[in-house]
Structures are given as C-alpha cells and as structure tokens.
Tab-separated table of C-alpha atoms in Angstrom:
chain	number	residue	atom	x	y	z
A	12	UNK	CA	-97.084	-2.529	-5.533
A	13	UNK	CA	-94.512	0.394	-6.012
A	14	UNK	CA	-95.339	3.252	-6.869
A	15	UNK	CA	-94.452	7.231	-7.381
A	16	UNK	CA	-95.755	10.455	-6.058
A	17	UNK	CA	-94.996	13.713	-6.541
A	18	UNK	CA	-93.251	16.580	-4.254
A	19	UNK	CA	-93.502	19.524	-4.386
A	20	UNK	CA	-90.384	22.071	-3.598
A	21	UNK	CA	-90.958	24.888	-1.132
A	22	UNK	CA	-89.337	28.223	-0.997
A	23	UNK	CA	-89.381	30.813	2.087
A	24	UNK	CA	-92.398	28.408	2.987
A	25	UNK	CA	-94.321	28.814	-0.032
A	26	UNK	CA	-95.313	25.955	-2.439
A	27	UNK	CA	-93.743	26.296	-5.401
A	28	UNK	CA	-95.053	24.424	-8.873
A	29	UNK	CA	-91.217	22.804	-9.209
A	30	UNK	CA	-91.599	19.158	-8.057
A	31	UNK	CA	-89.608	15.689	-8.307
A	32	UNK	CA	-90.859	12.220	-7.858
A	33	UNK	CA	-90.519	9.978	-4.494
A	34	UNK	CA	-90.600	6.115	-4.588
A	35	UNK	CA	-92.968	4.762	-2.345
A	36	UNK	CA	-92.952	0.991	-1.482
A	37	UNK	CA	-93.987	-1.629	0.901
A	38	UNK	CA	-91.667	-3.186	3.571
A	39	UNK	CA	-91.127	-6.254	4.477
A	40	UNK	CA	-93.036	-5.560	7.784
A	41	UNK	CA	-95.658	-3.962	6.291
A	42	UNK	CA	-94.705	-0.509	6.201
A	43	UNK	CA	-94.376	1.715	3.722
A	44	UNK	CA	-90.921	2.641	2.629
A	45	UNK	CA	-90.035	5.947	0.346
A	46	UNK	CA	-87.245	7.022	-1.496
A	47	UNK	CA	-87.365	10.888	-2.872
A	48	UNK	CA	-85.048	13.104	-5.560
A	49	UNK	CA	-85.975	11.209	-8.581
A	50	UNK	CA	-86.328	13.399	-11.984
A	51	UNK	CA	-89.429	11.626	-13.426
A	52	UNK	CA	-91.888	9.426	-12.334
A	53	UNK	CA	-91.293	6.543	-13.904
A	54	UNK	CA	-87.478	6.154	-12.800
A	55	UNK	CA	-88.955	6.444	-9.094
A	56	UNK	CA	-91.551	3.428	-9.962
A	57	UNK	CA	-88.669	1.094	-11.285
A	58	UNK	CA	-86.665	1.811	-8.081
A	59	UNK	CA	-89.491	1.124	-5.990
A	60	UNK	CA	-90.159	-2.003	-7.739
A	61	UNK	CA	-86.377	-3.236	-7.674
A	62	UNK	CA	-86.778	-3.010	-3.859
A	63	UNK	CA	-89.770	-5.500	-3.755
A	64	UNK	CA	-88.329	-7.773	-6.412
A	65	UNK	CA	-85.236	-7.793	-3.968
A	66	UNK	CA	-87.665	-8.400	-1.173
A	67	UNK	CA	-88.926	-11.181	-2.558
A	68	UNK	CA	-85.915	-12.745	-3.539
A	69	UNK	CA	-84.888	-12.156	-0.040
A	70	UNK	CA	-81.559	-9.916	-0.715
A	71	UNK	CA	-83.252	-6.658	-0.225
A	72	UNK	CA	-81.403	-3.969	2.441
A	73	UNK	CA	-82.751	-1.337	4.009
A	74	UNK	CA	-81.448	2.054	2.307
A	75	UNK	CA	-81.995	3.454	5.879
A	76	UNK	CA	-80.191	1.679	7.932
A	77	UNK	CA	-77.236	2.029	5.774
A	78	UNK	CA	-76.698	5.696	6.606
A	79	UNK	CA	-76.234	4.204	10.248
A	80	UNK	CA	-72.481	5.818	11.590
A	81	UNK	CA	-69.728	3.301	11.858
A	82	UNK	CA	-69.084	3.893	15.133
A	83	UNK	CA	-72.528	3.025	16.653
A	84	UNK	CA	-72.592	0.055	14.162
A	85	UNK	CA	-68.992	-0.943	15.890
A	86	UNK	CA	-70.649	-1.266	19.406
A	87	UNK	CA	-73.613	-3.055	18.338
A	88	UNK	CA	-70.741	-5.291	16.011
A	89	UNK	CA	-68.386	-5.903	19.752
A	90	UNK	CA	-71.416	-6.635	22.092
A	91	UNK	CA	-72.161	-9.719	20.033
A	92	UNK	CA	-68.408	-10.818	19.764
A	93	UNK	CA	-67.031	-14.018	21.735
A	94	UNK	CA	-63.250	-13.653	21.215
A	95	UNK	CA	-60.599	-14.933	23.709
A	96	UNK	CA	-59.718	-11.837	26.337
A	97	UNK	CA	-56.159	-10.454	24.806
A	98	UNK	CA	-58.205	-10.496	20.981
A	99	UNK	CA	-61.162	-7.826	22.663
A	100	UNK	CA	-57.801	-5.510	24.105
A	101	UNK	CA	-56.254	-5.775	20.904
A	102	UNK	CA	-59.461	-4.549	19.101
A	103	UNK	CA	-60.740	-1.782	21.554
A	104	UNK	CA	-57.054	-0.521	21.489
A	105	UNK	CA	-57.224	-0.785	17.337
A	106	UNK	CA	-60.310	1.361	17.458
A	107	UNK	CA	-59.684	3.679	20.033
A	108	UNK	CA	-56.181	4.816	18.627
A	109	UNK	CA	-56.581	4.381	15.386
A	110	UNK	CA	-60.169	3.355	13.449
A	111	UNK	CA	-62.701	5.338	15.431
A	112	UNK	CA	-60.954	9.178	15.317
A	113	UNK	CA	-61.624	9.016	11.328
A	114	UNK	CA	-64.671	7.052	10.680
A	115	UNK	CA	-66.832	7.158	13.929
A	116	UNK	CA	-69.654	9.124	12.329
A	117	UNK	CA	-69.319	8.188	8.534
A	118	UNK	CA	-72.591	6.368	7.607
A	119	UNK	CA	-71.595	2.771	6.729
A	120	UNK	CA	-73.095	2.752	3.267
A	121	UNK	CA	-70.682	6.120	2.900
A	122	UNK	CA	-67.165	4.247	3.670
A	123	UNK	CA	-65.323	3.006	-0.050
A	124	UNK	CA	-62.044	1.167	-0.089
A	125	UNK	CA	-60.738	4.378	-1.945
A	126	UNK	CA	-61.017	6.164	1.296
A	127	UNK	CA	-60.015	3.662	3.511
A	128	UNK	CA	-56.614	2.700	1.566
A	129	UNK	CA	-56.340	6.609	1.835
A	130	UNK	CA	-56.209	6.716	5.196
A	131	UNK	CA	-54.195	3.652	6.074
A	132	UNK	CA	-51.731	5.297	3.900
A	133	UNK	CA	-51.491	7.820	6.708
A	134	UNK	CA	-51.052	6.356	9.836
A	135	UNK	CA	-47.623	6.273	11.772
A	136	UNK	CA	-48.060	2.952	13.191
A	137	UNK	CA	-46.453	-0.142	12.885
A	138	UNK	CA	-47.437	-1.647	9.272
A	139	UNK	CA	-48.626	-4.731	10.974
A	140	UNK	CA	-50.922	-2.272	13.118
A	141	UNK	CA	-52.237	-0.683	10.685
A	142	UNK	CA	-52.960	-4.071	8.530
A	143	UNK	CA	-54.561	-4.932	11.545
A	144	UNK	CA	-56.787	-1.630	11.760
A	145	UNK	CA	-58.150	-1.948	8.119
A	146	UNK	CA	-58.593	-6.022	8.775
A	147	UNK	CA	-60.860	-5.161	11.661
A	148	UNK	CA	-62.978	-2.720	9.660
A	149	UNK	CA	-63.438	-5.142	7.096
A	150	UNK	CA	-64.739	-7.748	9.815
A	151	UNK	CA	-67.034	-5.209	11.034
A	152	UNK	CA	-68.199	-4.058	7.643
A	153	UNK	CA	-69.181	-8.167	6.980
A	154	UNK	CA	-71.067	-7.474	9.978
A	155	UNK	CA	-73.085	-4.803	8.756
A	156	UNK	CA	-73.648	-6.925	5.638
A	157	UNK	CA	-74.910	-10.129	7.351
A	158	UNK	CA	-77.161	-7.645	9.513
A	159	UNK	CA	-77.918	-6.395	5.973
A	160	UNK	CA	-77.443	-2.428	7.006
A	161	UNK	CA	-75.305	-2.677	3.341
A	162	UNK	CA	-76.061	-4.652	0.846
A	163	UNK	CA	-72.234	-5.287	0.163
A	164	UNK	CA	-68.600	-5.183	1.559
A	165	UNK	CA	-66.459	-2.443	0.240
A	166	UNK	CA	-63.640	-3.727	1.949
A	167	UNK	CA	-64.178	-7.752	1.209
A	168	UNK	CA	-61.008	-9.670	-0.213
A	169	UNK	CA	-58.670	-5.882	-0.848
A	170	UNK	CA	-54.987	-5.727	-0.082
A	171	UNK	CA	-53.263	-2.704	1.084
A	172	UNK	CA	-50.833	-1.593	-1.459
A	173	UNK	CA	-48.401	1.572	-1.221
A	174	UNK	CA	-47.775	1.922	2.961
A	175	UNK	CA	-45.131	3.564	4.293
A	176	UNK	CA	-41.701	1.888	5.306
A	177	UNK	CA	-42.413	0.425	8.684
A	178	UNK	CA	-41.165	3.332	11.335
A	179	UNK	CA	-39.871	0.125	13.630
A	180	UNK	CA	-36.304	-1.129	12.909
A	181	UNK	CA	-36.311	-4.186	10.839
A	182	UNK	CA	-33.991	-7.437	12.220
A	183	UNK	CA	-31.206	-8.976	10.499
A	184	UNK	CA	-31.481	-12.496	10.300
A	185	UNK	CA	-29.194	-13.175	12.887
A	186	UNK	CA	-30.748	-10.952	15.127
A	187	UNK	CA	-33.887	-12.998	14.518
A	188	UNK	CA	-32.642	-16.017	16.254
A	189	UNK	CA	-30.220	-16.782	19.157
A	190	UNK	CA	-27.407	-19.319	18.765
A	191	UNK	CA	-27.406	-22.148	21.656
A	192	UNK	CA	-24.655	-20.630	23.146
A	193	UNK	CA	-26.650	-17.257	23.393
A	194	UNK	CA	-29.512	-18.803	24.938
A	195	UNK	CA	-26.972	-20.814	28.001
A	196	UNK	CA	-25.238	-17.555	28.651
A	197	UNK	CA	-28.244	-15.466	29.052
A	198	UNK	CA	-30.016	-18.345	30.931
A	199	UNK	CA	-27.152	-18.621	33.031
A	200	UNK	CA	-27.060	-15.347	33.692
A	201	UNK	CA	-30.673	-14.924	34.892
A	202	UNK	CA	-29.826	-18.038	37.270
A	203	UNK	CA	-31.690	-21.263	37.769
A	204	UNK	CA	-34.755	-20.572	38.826
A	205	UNK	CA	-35.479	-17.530	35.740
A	206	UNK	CA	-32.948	-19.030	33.311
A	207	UNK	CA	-35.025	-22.129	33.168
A	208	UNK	CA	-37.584	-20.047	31.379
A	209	UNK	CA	-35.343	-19.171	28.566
A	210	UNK	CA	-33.588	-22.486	28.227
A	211	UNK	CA	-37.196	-23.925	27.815
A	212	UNK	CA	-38.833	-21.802	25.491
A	213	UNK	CA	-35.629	-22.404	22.856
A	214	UNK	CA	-35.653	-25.780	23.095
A	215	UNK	CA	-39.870	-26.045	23.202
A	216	UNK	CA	-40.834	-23.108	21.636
A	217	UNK	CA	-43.438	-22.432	24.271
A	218	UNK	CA	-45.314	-19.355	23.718
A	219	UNK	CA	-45.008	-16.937	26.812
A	220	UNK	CA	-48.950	-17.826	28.230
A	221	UNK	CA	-48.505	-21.283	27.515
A	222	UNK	CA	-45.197	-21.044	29.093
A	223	UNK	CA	-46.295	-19.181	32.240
A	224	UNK	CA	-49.592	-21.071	32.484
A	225	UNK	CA	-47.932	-24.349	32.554
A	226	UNK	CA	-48.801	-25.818	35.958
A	227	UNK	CA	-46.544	-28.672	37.669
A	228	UNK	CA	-49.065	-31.002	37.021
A	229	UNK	CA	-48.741	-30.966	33.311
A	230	UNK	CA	-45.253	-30.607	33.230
A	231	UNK	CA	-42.872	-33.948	32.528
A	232	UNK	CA	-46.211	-36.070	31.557
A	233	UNK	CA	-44.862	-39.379	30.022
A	234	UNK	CA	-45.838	-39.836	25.792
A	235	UNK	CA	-45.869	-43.373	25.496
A	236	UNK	CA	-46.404	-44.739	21.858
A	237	UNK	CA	-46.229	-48.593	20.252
A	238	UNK	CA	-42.658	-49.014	18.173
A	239	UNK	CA	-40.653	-51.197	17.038
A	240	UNK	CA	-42.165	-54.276	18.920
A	241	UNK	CA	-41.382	-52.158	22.276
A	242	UNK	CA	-42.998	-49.191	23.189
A	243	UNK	CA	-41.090	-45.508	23.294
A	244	UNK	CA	-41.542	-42.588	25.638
A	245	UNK	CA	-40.508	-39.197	26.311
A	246	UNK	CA	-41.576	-36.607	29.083
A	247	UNK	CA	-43.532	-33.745	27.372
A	248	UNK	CA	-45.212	-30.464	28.517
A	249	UNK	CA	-48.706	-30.936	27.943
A	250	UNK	CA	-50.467	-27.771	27.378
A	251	UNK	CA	-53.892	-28.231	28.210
A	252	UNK	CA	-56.921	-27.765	25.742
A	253	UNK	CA	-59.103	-26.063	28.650
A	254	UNK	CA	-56.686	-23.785	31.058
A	255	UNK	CA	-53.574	-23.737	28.828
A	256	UNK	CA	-52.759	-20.511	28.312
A	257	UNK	CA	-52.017	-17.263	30.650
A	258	UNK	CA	-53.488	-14.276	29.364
A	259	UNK	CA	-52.945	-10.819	30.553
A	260	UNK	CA	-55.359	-8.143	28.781
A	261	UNK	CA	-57.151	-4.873	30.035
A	262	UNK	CA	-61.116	-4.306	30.170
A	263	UNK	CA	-63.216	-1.792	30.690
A	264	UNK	CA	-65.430	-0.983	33.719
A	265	UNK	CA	-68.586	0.288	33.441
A	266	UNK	CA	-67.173	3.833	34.569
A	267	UNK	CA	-64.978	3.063	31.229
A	268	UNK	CA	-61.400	3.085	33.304
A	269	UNK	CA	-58.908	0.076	32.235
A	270	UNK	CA	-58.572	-2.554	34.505
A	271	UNK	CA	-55.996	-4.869	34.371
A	272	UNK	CA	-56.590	-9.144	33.877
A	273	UNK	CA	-54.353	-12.427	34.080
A	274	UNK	CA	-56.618	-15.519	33.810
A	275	UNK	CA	-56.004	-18.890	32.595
A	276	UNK	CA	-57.834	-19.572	29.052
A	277	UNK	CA	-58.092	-22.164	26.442
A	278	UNK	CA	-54.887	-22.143	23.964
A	279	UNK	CA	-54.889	-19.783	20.948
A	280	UNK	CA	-56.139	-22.330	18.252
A	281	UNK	CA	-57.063	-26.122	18.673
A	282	UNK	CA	-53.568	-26.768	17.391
A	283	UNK	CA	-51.857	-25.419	20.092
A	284	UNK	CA	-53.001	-27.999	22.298
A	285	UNK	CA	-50.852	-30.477	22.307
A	286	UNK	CA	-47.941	-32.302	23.880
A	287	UNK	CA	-44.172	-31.012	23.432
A	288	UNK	CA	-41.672	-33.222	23.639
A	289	UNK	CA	-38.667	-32.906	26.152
A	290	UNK	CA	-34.898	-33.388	25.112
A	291	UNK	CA	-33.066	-35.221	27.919
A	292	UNK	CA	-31.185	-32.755	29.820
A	293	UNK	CA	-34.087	-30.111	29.952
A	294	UNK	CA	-36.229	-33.262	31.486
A	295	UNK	CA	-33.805	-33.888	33.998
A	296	UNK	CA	-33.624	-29.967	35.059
A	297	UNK	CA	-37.198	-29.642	35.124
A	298	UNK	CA	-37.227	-32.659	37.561
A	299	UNK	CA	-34.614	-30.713	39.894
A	300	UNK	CA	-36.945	-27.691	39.568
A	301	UNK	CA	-40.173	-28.941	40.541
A	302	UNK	CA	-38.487	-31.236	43.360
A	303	UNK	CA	-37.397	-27.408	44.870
A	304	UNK	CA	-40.675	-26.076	44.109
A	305	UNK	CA	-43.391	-25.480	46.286
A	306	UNK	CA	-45.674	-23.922	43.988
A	307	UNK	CA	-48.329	-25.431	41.390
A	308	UNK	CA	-46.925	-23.615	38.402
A	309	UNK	CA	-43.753	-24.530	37.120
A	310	UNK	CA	-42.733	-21.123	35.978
A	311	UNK	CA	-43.555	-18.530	37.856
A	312	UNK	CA	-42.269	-15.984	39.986
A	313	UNK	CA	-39.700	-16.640	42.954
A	314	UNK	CA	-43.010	-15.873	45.223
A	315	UNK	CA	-45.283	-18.449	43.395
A	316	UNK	CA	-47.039	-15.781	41.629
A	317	UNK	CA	-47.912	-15.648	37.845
A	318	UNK	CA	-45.546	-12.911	35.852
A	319	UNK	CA	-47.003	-9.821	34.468
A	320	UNK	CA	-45.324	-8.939	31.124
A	321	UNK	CA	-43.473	-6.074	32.439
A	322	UNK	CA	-42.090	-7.385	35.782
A	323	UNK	CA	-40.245	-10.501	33.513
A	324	UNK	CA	-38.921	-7.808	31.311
A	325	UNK	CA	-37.313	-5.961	34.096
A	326	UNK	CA	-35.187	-9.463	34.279
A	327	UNK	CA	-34.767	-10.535	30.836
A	328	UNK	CA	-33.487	-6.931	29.481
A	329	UNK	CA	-30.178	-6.368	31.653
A	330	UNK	CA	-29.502	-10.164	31.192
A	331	UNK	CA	-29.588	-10.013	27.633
A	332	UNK	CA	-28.594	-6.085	26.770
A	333	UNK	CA	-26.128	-5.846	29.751
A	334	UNK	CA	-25.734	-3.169	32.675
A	335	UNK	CA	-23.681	-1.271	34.090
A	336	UNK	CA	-22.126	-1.565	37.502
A	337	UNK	CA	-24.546	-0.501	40.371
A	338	UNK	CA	-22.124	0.486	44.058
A	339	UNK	CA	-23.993	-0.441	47.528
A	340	UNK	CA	-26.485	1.683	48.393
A	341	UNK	CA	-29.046	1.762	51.013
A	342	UNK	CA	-31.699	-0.599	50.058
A	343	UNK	CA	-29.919	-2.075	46.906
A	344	UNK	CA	-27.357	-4.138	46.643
A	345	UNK	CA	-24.503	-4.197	44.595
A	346	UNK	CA	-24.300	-5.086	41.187
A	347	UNK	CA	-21.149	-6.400	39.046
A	348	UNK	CA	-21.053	-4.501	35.095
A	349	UNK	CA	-22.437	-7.165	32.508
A	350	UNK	CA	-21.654	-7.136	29.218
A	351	UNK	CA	-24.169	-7.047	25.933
A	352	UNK	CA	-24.637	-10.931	25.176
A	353	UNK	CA	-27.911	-10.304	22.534
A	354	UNK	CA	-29.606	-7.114	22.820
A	355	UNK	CA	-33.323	-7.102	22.159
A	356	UNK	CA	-33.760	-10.750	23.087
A	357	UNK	CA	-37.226	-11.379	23.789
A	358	UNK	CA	-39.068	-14.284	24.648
A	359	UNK	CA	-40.831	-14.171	20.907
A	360	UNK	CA	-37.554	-14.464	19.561
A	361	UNK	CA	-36.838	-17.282	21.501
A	362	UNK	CA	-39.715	-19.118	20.231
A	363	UNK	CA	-38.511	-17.835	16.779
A	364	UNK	CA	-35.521	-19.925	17.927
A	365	UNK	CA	-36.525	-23.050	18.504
A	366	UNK	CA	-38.780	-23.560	15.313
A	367	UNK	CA	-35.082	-22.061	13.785
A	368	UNK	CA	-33.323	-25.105	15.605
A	369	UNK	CA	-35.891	-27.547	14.117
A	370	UNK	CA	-34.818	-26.359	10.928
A	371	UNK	CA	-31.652	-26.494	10.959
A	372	UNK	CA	-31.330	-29.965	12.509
A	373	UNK	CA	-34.317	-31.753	9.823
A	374	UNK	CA	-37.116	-31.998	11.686
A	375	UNK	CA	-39.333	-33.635	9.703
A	376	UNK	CA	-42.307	-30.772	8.935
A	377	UNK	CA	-45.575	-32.553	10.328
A	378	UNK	CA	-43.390	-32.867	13.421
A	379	UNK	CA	-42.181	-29.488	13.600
A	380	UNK	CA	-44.849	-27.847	12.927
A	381	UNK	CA	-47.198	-30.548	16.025
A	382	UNK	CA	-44.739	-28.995	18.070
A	383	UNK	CA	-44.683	-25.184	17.904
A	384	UNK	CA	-48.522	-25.574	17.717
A	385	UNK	CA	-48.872	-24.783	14.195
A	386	UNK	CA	-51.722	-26.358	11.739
A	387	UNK	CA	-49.924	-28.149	9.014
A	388	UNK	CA	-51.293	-26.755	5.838
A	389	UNK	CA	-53.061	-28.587	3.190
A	390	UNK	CA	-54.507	-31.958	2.666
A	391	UNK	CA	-51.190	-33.342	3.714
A	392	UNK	CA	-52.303	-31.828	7.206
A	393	UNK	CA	-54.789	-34.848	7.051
A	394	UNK	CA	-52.864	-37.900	6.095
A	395	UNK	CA	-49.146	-37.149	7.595
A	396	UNK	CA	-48.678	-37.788	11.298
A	397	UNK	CA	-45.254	-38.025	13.561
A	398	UNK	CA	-44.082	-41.393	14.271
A	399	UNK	CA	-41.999	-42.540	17.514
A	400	UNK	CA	-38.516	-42.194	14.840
A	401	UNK	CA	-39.261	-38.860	14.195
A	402	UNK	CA	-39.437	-37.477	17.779
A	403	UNK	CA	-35.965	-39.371	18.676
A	404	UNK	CA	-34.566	-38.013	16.069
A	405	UNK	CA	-36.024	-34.733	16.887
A	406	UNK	CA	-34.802	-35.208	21.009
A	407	UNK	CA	-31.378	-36.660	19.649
A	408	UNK	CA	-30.514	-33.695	18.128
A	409	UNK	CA	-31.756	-31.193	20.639
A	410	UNK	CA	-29.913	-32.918	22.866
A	411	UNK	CA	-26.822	-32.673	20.529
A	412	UNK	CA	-26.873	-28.757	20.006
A	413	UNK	CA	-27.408	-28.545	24.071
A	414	UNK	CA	-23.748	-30.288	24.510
A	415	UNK	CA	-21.999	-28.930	21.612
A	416	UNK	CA	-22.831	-25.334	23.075
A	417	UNK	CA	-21.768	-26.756	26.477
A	418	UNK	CA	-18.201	-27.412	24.585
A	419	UNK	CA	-17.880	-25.011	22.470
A	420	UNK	CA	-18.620	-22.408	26.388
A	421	UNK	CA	-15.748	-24.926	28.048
A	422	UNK	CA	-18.860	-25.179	30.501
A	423	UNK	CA	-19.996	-28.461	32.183
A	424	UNK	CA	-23.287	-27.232	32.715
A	425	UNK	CA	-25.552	-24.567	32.509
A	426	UNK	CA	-25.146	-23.710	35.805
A	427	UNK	CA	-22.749	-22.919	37.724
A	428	UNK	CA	-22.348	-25.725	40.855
C-alpha cells in the first residue's frame, strides 16, 4: 500500500524544519520504490497509488529507468537487432554522423518531438538522410517503450514538416531515365563483357546485388507455364530466395576500426525473389556470354571476381560522362576523347529505367510490379496474378524498343563485330 513520508531539507548540513513529501511504494519485485518533491502529503499518496494501480493493470514503467541516456539505451536497442548487413552500416553510420552527437546523453524520458523536429531542422544532410535519422530514433524510442523504460513514444506516427531544400541537385525527368538508345551507346561503349551489365539492368531492372550476385547457374532458367492448350516459356534470371543478393557493407571490429564485407544474402524483401523474364535478344547474348565464361557468376569482373561499388564506378563514369584524350605513357595506354552521352548515369537510374520502359509500353501492373520485385499493394495484391499473355506481351515489346533503338543508331547490333 502507498504511502507518504516526510523529508526534511538540510542547509550547510543542518536539519532544517522546511520539509516536502516523498511517495513511497512497492515494486513489482518486491522492492520499495520512492518518488520525492511533492508539496503535501496527500498528492505524494495518490502518485504512489497510481503506480500500483498501473502495476496491477500491468502498464506500469519504471520512472527510473526512464532517465536512462539515449545513447546507452541505443546499444542495448542494436545488440538485439537482426537486420540484413548493409541495414546495420546504414544505421551505425546514421548514428555516428548524425543522431548520437546531439542526443547521446539526454535521458530517454527527456527527448519530445518538439526537440527532435528542432534539430532535424538543422542538419545539412540529404533530406532523405535526415528522414532516415529521425525514423531510426523513433524505432529505437518503440524500443524503449516495449522494454517499458517510457511509458510512451514521443516520436510514434509524427511527420517532419518545415526541412530545408535538399542541398543535392534535384533531376529533371529526363535525367531520371535513359532512352534505349542511351543505354546501347553507353553499353557499347563499356564493351561486351561490362556493357552487358547495363544492357541488362534496363531491360530487367536488376538491382546492383541482385545483379552482381547472379551466378551462371541461375541465369537463362526456363519459365514454363500451361496456355492456350500448349505450354509457353521464356528464359528468366532467377534470383534466388537464399543467396540472391551481393551485399557490400562495413563492420566494426572489436578494436572498433571499419572493416570492409561482400557476402551473398537473402534478397531485400520476400518479393524480390522471383523470376525475371528475358526479352529475346538479351537471352541470346547472355547465352554467348556464359559460353565465353569461365566463371560461376555471370557478372562479374574480367578476373572472375565480385565488383566492389567503387571499382564499377571507375568504368561506368567515363563511359557515360565522357573523357578526355589520354597520350601513351609508360604504363598506360592510350586513350581516344569520348564525348558526354548521359552524365550521372548510374546503375539506380538504370533500374529507374526499366520500370520507366514498362510504363511506357503497358505492362500490365501486377506484372510490372512481379518483375522489379515490388509488392503489389492492396487486396488486389492477393487476387491478381500474371498470365503467360501478359509476359509476351511484356517480351514483345522489349524486344521492340531493343530494335527500334538499333534503327534509329543505323547499328546492326550492339556490338561492334
């Protein structure tokens, strides 16, 4: 049973007869729990009563463990955490850089969504970082209230209103998407062997780790499906529900340094495992690339050897941006000028490409979105599926924007014989 006692205030170590009231109540474990500052007795005795009623209604919280700091809340939040390897990097690099220099040592019961719009309001960084940032405190903050250190989430269900204008240049729509000319001049460019990963990926809409990951054995698997009293097929690339995906993260060692990770891991949602189907003449180059290749995974480096971000972009910049002329030199050789084709290419964009092709050819949308490994929202999501039609039509016209770029070029084919 609650109750309230008095305290007395001291001055220069002496007693004084000026007192307040302190709470004093019983624990869940046992122990007695007190609460002081209160102005009269019975105020104190209603508090301490609230806390057993809450108790026994099981939605009490410790007022303690509330005042724990954010930051040794976050560790304790992390340890516990299962996410795939790239999700962890993104987070510690989130906290590091942005979360943990202002809130580390604020109690958790101390942070408000006042002070935390405040501060988004702030930061420099990309808007979609800093979205990111305050979307990862709220996760933690759930955590604290699950582990009931709060009895509530401040941050639960609030939108971030009045950011800055995003420091990073915005694109035009046409720089958001490469025509199919674009995409045979650049892939041309980079040659067969490295121009077959740009062809693919914007005319699959691979991501880059499923892309990369993609080993020979999955690649050109038949689809074969009942229709029409016969049965139809297509080669696919199958990306695998188990290894389908290349990721390349940092982690920490226990000395705390950053050490650097490729491993193959499970795709990014159950979605994105799935089976995308192959127009015609990307099947038949694929075939003329794996009957050259030696190694297990279709696209990798000239060596065999899975890419690291940075080495493809050393590749996929001067092909797209252009270079200038480079004379012999010892240890180099020469290089011919190229002209600007689409500057800032990137294999995202190319993705952004292909689901931009689907579009404009009428892809049917439960097809479309099977394909870039997408959940189709809503009920619909349930009860609409992609029928044997729908991917011909879907191949035919592919296939059709492939040749009519080929025309429009005056090429024959996308590489040079």
């Amino acid at each position: 049973m609650a109750y309230a006692e008095k305290v007395y205030k001291v001055r220069n170590g002496v007693k004084t007869k000026q007192f307040t009231w302190r709470a004093v109540y019983k624990k869940p474990d046992g122990k007695m729990g007190t609460r002081p500052g209160f102005p009269t007795a019975r105020l104190a005795k209603e508090w301490g009563a609230e806390q057993e009623a809450a108790m026994r209604a099981g939605l009490w919280t410790d007022p303690t463990l509330g005042r724990k700091k954010f930051g040794e809340f976050t560790r304790e939040w992390l340890a516990v955490q299962k996410p795939r390897g790239r999700t962890t990097m993104n987070r510690h690099e989130r906290l590091e850089r942005h979360i943990l220099p202002r809130w580390e040592h604020t109690p958790l019961v101390a942070i408000t969504w006042f002070d935390v719009e405040a501060w988004a309001r702030t930061l420099t960084c990309a808007r979609s970082t800093t979205m990111d940032s305050v979307g990862l405190m709220a996760r933690i903050m759930n955590g604290a209230m699950d582990a009931r250190y709060i009895p509530a989430n401040p941050l639960a269900g609030r939108r971030l209103t009045g950011l800055p204008p995003d420091p990073a240049r915005q694109l035009t729509d046409e720089e958001s998407w490469a025509t199919p000319e674009v995409v045979l001049q650049v892939s041309r460019r980079l040659g067969p062997w490295l121009g077959l990963h740009t062809l693919t990926t914007a005319f699959t809409g691979l991501r880059w780790g499923e892309l990369v990951g993609l080993h020979r054995d999955n690649t050109l698997v038949e689809r074969r499906q009942q229709h029409d009293g016969g049965v139809f097929s297509c080669p696919t690339l199958r990306i695998d529900p188990e290894v389908g995906n290349l990721a390349e993260y940092y982690t920490r060692t226990a000395e705390g340094k950053r050490q650097a990770v490729r491993v193959l891991e499970p795709p990014k949602n159950p979605q994105s495992a799935r089976m995308v189907d192959v127009p015609p003449f990307l099947a038949l180059l694929l075939d003329a690339h794996l009957a050259a290749s030696p190694f297990d995974y279709t696209f990798c480096t000239v060596t065999g050897k899975w890419w690291w971000r940075s080495e493809w972009f050393r590749y996929i910049r001067p092909a797209a941006d252009g270079r200038e002329a480079r004379p012999k030199a010892r240890g180099a050789a020469v290089k011919e000028a190229w002209d600007p084709i689409m500057p800032g290419l990137t294999m995202r964009l190319l993705r952004h490409t292909h689901d931009t092709y689907q579009e404009q050819v009428g892809v049917r949308s439960v097809l479309g979105y099977e394909q870039m490994g997408h959940r189709y929202p809503g009920i619909k999501g349930t009860y609409r599926h992609p029928t044997p039609a729908m991917r011909q039509e879907r191949l035919d016209a592919l296939q059709e924007l492939y040749e009519r770029a080929l025309r429009n070029l005056g090429w024959k084919g996308v590489w040079e014989s």
